Coordinates of C-alpha atoms and ligand atoms in Angstrom, one line a residue:
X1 CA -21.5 -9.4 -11.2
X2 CA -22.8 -11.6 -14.3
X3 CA -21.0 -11.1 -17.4
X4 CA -23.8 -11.3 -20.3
X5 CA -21.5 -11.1 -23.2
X6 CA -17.9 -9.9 -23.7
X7 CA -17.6 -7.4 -27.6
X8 CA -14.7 -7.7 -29.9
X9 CA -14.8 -6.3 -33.3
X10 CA -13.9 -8.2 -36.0
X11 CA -10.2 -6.1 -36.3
X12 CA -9.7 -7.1 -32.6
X13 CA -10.4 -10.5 -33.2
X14 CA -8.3 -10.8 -36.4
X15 CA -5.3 -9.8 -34.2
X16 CA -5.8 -12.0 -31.6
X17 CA -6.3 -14.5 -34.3
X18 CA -2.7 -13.7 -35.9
X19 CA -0.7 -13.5 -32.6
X20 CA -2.0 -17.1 -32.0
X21 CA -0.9 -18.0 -35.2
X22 CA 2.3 -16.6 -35.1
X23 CA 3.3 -18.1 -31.8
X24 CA 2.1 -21.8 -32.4
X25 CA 2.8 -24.3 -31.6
X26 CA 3.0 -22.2 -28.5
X27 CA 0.3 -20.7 -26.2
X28 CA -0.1 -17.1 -27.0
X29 CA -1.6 -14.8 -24.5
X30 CA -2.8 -10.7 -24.5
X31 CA -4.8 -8.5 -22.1
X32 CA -7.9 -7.4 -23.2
X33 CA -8.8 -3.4 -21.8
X34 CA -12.7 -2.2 -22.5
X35 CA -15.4 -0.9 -20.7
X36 CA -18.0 -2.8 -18.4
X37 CA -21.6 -1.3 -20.3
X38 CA -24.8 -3.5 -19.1
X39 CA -23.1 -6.4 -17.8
X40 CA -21.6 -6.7 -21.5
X41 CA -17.8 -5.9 -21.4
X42 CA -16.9 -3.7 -24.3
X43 CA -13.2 -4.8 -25.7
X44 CA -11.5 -1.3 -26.5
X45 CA -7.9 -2.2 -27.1
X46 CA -6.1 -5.5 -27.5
X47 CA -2.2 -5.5 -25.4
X48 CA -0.5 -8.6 -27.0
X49 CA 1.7 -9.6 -24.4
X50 CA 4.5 -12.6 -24.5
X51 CA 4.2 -15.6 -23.0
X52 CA 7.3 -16.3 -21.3
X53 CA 7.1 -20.1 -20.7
X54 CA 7.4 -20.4 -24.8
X55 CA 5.0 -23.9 -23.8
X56 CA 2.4 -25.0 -25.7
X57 CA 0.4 -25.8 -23.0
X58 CA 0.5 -23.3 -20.5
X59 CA 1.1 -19.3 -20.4
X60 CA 3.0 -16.6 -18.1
X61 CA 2.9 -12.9 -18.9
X62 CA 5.8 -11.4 -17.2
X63 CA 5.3 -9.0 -14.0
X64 CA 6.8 -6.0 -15.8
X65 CA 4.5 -6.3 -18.6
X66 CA 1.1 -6.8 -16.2
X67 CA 2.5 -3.4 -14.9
X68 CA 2.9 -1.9 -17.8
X69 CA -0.4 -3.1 -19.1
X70 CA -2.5 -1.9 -15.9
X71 CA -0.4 1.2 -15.9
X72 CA -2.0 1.8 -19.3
X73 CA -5.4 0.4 -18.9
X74 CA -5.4 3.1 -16.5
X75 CA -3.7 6.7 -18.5
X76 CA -6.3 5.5 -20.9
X77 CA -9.0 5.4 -18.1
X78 CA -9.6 1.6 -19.4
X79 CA -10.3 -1.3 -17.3
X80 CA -8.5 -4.8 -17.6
X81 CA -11.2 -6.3 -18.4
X82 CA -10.3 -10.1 -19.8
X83 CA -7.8 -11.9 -20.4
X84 CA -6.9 -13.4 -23.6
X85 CA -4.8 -16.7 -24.6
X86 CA -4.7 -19.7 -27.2
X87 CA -4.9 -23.0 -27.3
X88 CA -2.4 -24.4 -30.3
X89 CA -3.9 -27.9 -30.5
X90 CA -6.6 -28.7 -28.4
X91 CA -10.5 -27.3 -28.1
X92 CA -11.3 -23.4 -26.7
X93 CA -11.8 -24.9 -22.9
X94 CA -9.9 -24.0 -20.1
X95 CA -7.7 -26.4 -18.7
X96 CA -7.1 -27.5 -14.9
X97 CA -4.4 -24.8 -14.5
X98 CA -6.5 -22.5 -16.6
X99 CA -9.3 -23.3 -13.9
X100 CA -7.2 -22.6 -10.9
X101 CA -6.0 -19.5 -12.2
X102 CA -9.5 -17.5 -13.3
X103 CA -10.4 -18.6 -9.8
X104 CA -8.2 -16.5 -8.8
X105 CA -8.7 -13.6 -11.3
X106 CA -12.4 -13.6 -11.8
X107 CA -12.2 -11.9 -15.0
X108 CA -13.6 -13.1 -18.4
X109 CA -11.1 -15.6 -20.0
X110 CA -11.4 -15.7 -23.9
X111 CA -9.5 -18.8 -25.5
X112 CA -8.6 -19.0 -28.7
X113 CA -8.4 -22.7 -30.5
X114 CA -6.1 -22.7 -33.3
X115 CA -7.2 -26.3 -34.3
X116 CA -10.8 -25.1 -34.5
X117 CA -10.5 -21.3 -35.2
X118 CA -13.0 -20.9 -32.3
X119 CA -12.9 -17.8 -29.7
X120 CA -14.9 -18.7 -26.9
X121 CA -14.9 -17.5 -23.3
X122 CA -15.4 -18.1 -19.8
X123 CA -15.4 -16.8 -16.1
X124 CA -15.5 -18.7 -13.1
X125 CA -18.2 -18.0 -10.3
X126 CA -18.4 -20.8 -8.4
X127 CA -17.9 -22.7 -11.0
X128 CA -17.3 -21.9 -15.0
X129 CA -19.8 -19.6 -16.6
X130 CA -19.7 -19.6 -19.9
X131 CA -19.6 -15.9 -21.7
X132 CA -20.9 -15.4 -24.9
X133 CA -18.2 -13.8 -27.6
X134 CA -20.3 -11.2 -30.0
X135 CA -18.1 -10.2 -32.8
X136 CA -19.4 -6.8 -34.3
Ligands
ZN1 ZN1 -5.4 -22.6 -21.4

C-alpha cells in the first residue's frame, strides 16, 4: 500500500527531537504506534526505546523491548506503524544497513538528523519512497 504522508504533532516531534539529543553522539531509535487513515499513517504514541549498540552509526532495539512494544501497540489496539531513529552527524538518509533493514520491514522509517534538525522519512517498495513528514 502507498504511504502518502506519515502525522506527528509538534509534542511528538519535540520528543523525538530530545531523545536524539540526549543520546548523541549516538544513534537514538523509538517505535512509532498510530493508525493507518487514507494512506496517511496517524502517529498516536511515541515508545522511546534504547539502542543497544551505543554506536553512532548504527541502531538495535533489544528483542524484549520489540515485545514489549507490540505487546502494547496491541492492549492499546495501536498498530506499529514506523519506526523512528537519528542520525548524530550526517544528513536524514538511510544508510546501506538502514536500506537492507526497511527492506525487510516495510514500514515507514523517519530519521532524525541532529546536524540538520531535519525529520524526514522513507519506506522501501522496490526501491526508497520517500514519505512526506506533516507536523500538525
Ligand atoms: Zn540510519
Amino acid at each position: 500500500m502507498t504511504v502518502k504522508s506519515i502525522v506527528l504533532s509538534k509534542n511528538q516531534i519535540d520528543t523525538l527531537r530530545q531523545h536524539s539529543q540526549k543520546n548523541s553522539p549516538n544513534e537514538a531509535c523509538a517505535i512509532l504506534f498510530g493508525k493507518t487513515d487514507n494512506g496517511n499513517v496517524i502517529v498516536k504514541e511515541v515508545f522511546l526505546t534504547k539502542n543497544i549498540e551505543n554506536s553512532p552509526v548504527n541502531f538495535t532495539i533489544s528483542p524484549e523491548e520489540l515485545i514489549l512494544a507490540y505487546d502494547t501497540s496491541e492492549r492499546e489496539n495501536l498498530e506499529v506503524s514506523a519506526i523512528f531513529h537519528s542520525h548524530p552527524s550526517s544528513m536524514a538518509h538511510p544508510s546501506t544497513t538502514d536500506k537492507k533493514y526497511m527492506e525487510i520491514n516495510p514500514v515507514p522509517w523517519v530519521i532524525f538528523s541532529n546536524m540538520h534538525d531535519e525529520f524526514k522519512a522513507y519506506i522501501y517498495d522496490l526501491d526508497l519512497v520517500p514519505v512526506p513528514v506533516k507536523i500538525l
